[in-house]
Amino acid sequence: MRSYILQRFLLMIPILIGVSLFTFFLSRMAPGDPLMHYTDPDFTQEMREEMMEKMGLNKPIYVQYISWLREALKGNLGVSLRYRSETVVHLIREKISPTIALTLTSLILAVFIAIPIGIYSAVKQYSIGDYIFTLGSFLGISVPSFFLALGLIYIFSLKLRWFPMAGMQTIGSRGGGFIDILRHLVLPVTALTLMRLAAFVRYSRGAMLEVISQDYIRTARSKGVTEKIVIFKHALRNAAIPIVTMVGMSIARLFSGALIVETVFSWPGLGKLSYEAVLQRDYPVLMGTTLLVALMVVVGNMVADITYSLIDPQIRYD
Amino acid sequence: MKKIIIITMLLSLCLMIMTTGALAQEPQYGGTLKFSMYSSPEGLWIPARGASTYDVNVNNMVYEPLIQLDKNMEPTIPRIAESWEFNDDKTKVTFKLRKDIKFHDGEPLTARDVWYTYTQIGHIDYEGTHMAYNSYLKGFDAFREDESQRGKALDYEAYMSGEEDYITGIQVINDYEIAFESTDYSSRMLADRVLGIMPYHIWKDVPIKNQHLAEELEKPIGSGPFKFEEYARDEYVLLTAYEDYYLGRPYVDELIWAIRDQEVALMELEVGELHLAEFDPNSYNLIEGFEELDVYNDLSPVYQYMGFNLQDPKLTLKTRQAMAHAIDRQGIVDSALLGFGEVVETPIVPFHWAHNPNLEGYDYNPEKAKKMLAEDGWEMGDDGVLTRDGMKFRVELLYPTGNQVRIQSAPIIQQNLAEVGIDARLNMTDWGTLLDKTERRGVPFNADQFDLVLVGLAGGVVPDQSAKYHSRNIPDGNYVGYSNEEFDKMLDDALTEPDREKAVKLYWEIQEVMSHDLPVLTLYSPNRLTAVSSSIHNVRPEAVEDNDWRAFGLVNIHEWWIED
């Protein structure tokens, strides 16, 4: 087991280098540059080239990559081209807690709501309850997230005035405290949970359905095991593997942030940071956030793999 | 008490009545003004370097400029400079500074600070976009290439003792007098003195190269109506009232900009969480039922235009003119802008002092367009598409993502052109790709890069059109490829004409030539829509703000007050 984990860790190095290589060249080859939004006619071609040189963007791409990699290995991901006074590491550190607060809360909520619903839907397949949940999850999948977010704001903030509309704290409150942040968290978390919920319900229902039709479930039932034990001990344990995979894959999304929800609710998170880095061709930030997500995908997969062996003794890594 | 305030000659009378009504109440001190902006500032609080609109919003509150533009975009409003005087051939302007201005830390503002703010522009390590603000000054070129300055900060003592020249055209006369001298007359001379003045005593030890990394940026010091308090990226910028502001302490205690999504900002206005937000016509429906806000419908210097690739053999002069008659520009204003804007016939916007109001322009007249196209040799084919010399009139209409109104205008234009037999294919790309196709740098211009392109620009304080239409700027700024020797000369003459009346005349002629030759067809200028909470008094939106007119006019921000 230990050597397996070590092996997976070592494998991360070529994967991350591959991702960085790919992202670096792809982003540099895309049309545009960090100065493309300077449309002031006074800003001449000559000045533009001078600025590019000062930012070190006029060298051949491979030279830029090598110097980026050399610094990155030392833990220095460079300085943002948009926020000139901030390093990439600082920016990511600044955005990571608001994002985790948002995404982790909604992931936990989604998992704990979705799995029971999924089980119920699978066990009571084609019941009215199943139809309602199926319809609900299709709605959840098909409603655009900005619409859902704006709808929540319209109903719960504008009309009912129960919750604040946007931001992480009350405007001008100068750090209104924990309760204030919690109140601001309610609507974005609800939006994000509803969006994730739909997919999770479908997933766990499917996983459960497949298991329930297996022979060993029929055997268990026929030898007189109570339905409760059949479902929660025999079936759920076996359906858990695809569900764990699903949750494991979601770990990366904890760190990629949630662009639309973050934008509508003005939540200062990583999703917005990386999206704006793409729009502004802020290459160093783009590299930083992409690598973080890539790292989390690899780690998430690894965690899922290790969890498999805990759930299912048949799976062993030697 | 919702009202829509339209800033026109006629209605400004009503506005006056309304504001006098408000003035009858006694202004109250206190409270927090809460504004919204749509994107986070870069945090580069250095007015001399140039940054995003969002940074300019903040800089305009924290820093005070020498002079300010009026609503016709003329630099006539005294701020730090109480007066100024030109020499006889107008190559030198001397500013007299007020003596009662102090920075937020109590240090008096003197000519030394003005010298510092402007001299850094052009330093060999300068990383900014305002190079043009100094480029015509005496000694600028020598300073710009001075290798010995690399890595250094500016040293005022060395300048005063004559050890260092820096820019010879920037001359400190005494503590409260400073002169700017150019090699030839430049009409930009005054208009470029609108940058916020930075304190030398704070920045003197910071090498120009390291400015953007300096810890001084965490809490910038200026002399404007508000002191910088705190910036939380993607959340808010917080400023507090400056007690010793020379025009009087602001009535409000704090000014905060929250970074918000547009629709959400409007809803927050309605519930009283915000006081001011700019918005697009698209969002107008949302606020129609809102009670607690006033809408200011104000002219903007932004205009949208359609550029023609002049190397394209299909797009001959008469054909371009016919296309101008074929496109229903008023229709675009009415449908895509919901009427919040106007058709413009020239890139110099209507409220600018150099605007030519007598242009005949191009009315929407498809019949006339068809006739003109026929006169220019186009024949209608069986498939409803025009043909000339065996060439079908098929073009691509290129436009960028982003601006919703512009995106909506593209199919209208396509439809209009189809009605006269021109087959336009729509092609929406991201901004980077569009620039690659139009202003492709260093690549010789050719007919295949693009046919028609929709883009927008903010009209400059200086009405000069050289960057876009002077033949020396082909293919960079002048990517449409407009080449007209006589026109080049007119541009040069207008820029160096010291006499205002003669300059206006020259600009009128320039606009006539452009309107005739149509290197581009100007489409419309959208209005700037701003929603302001009804509880705010003394709002005067007609004032043009600093060098970036996209910001709502906050020129008298110190007089704004909040009613409980």
mmCIF file of C-alpha atoms in Angstrom, chain A residues 8 12-13 33 63 92 97 108 116 137 149-150 168-169 177 199 202 204 227 236 262 305 308:
data_model
loop_
_atom_site.group_PDB
_atom_site.id
_atom_site.type_symbol
_atom_site.label_atom_id
_atom_site.label_comp_id
_atom_site.label_asym_id
_atom_site.label_seq_id
_atom_site.Cartn_x
_atom_site.Cartn_y
_atom_site.Cartn_z
ATOM 1 C CA ARG A 8 1.339 7.497 -7.429
ATOM 2 C CA MET A 12 2.378 13.112 -10.452
ATOM 3 C CA ILE A 13 5.612 14.785 -11.503
ATOM 4 C CA ASP A 33 -1.605 39.241 -25.384
ATOM 5 C CA VAL A 63 12.921 30.151 -23.495
ATOM 6 C CA ILE A 92 -4.128 31.947 -5.069
ATOM 7 C CA SER A 97 -10.398 30.097 1.470
ATOM 8 C CA ILE A 108 -20.920 18.065 1.492
ATOM 9 C CA PRO A 116 -30.439 9.218 0.221
ATOM 10 C CA SER A 137 -32.805 16.571 -11.223
ATOM 11 C CA ALA A 149 -28.543 32.263 -9.116
ATOM 12 C CA LEU A 150 -30.421 35.372 -10.242
ATOM 13 C CA MET A 168 -18.888 38.011 1.323
ATOM 14 C CA GLN A 169 -19.805 40.600 3.932
ATOM 15 C CA GLY A 177 -17.786 38.753 11.511
ATOM 16 C CA ALA A 199 -25.987 15.170 -11.221
ATOM 17 C CA ARG A 202 -28.714 10.701 -11.152
ATOM 18 C CA SER A 204 -26.227 7.440 -7.176
ATOM 19 C CA GLU A 227 -34.956 -5.093 3.325
ATOM 20 C CA LEU A 236 -25.049 0.351 -0.725
ATOM 21 C CA GLU A 262 -18.900 33.446 -7.957
ATOM 22 C CA ASP A 305 -8.463 4.757 -5.373
ATOM 23 C CA TYR A 308 -11.889 1.790 -2.874
#
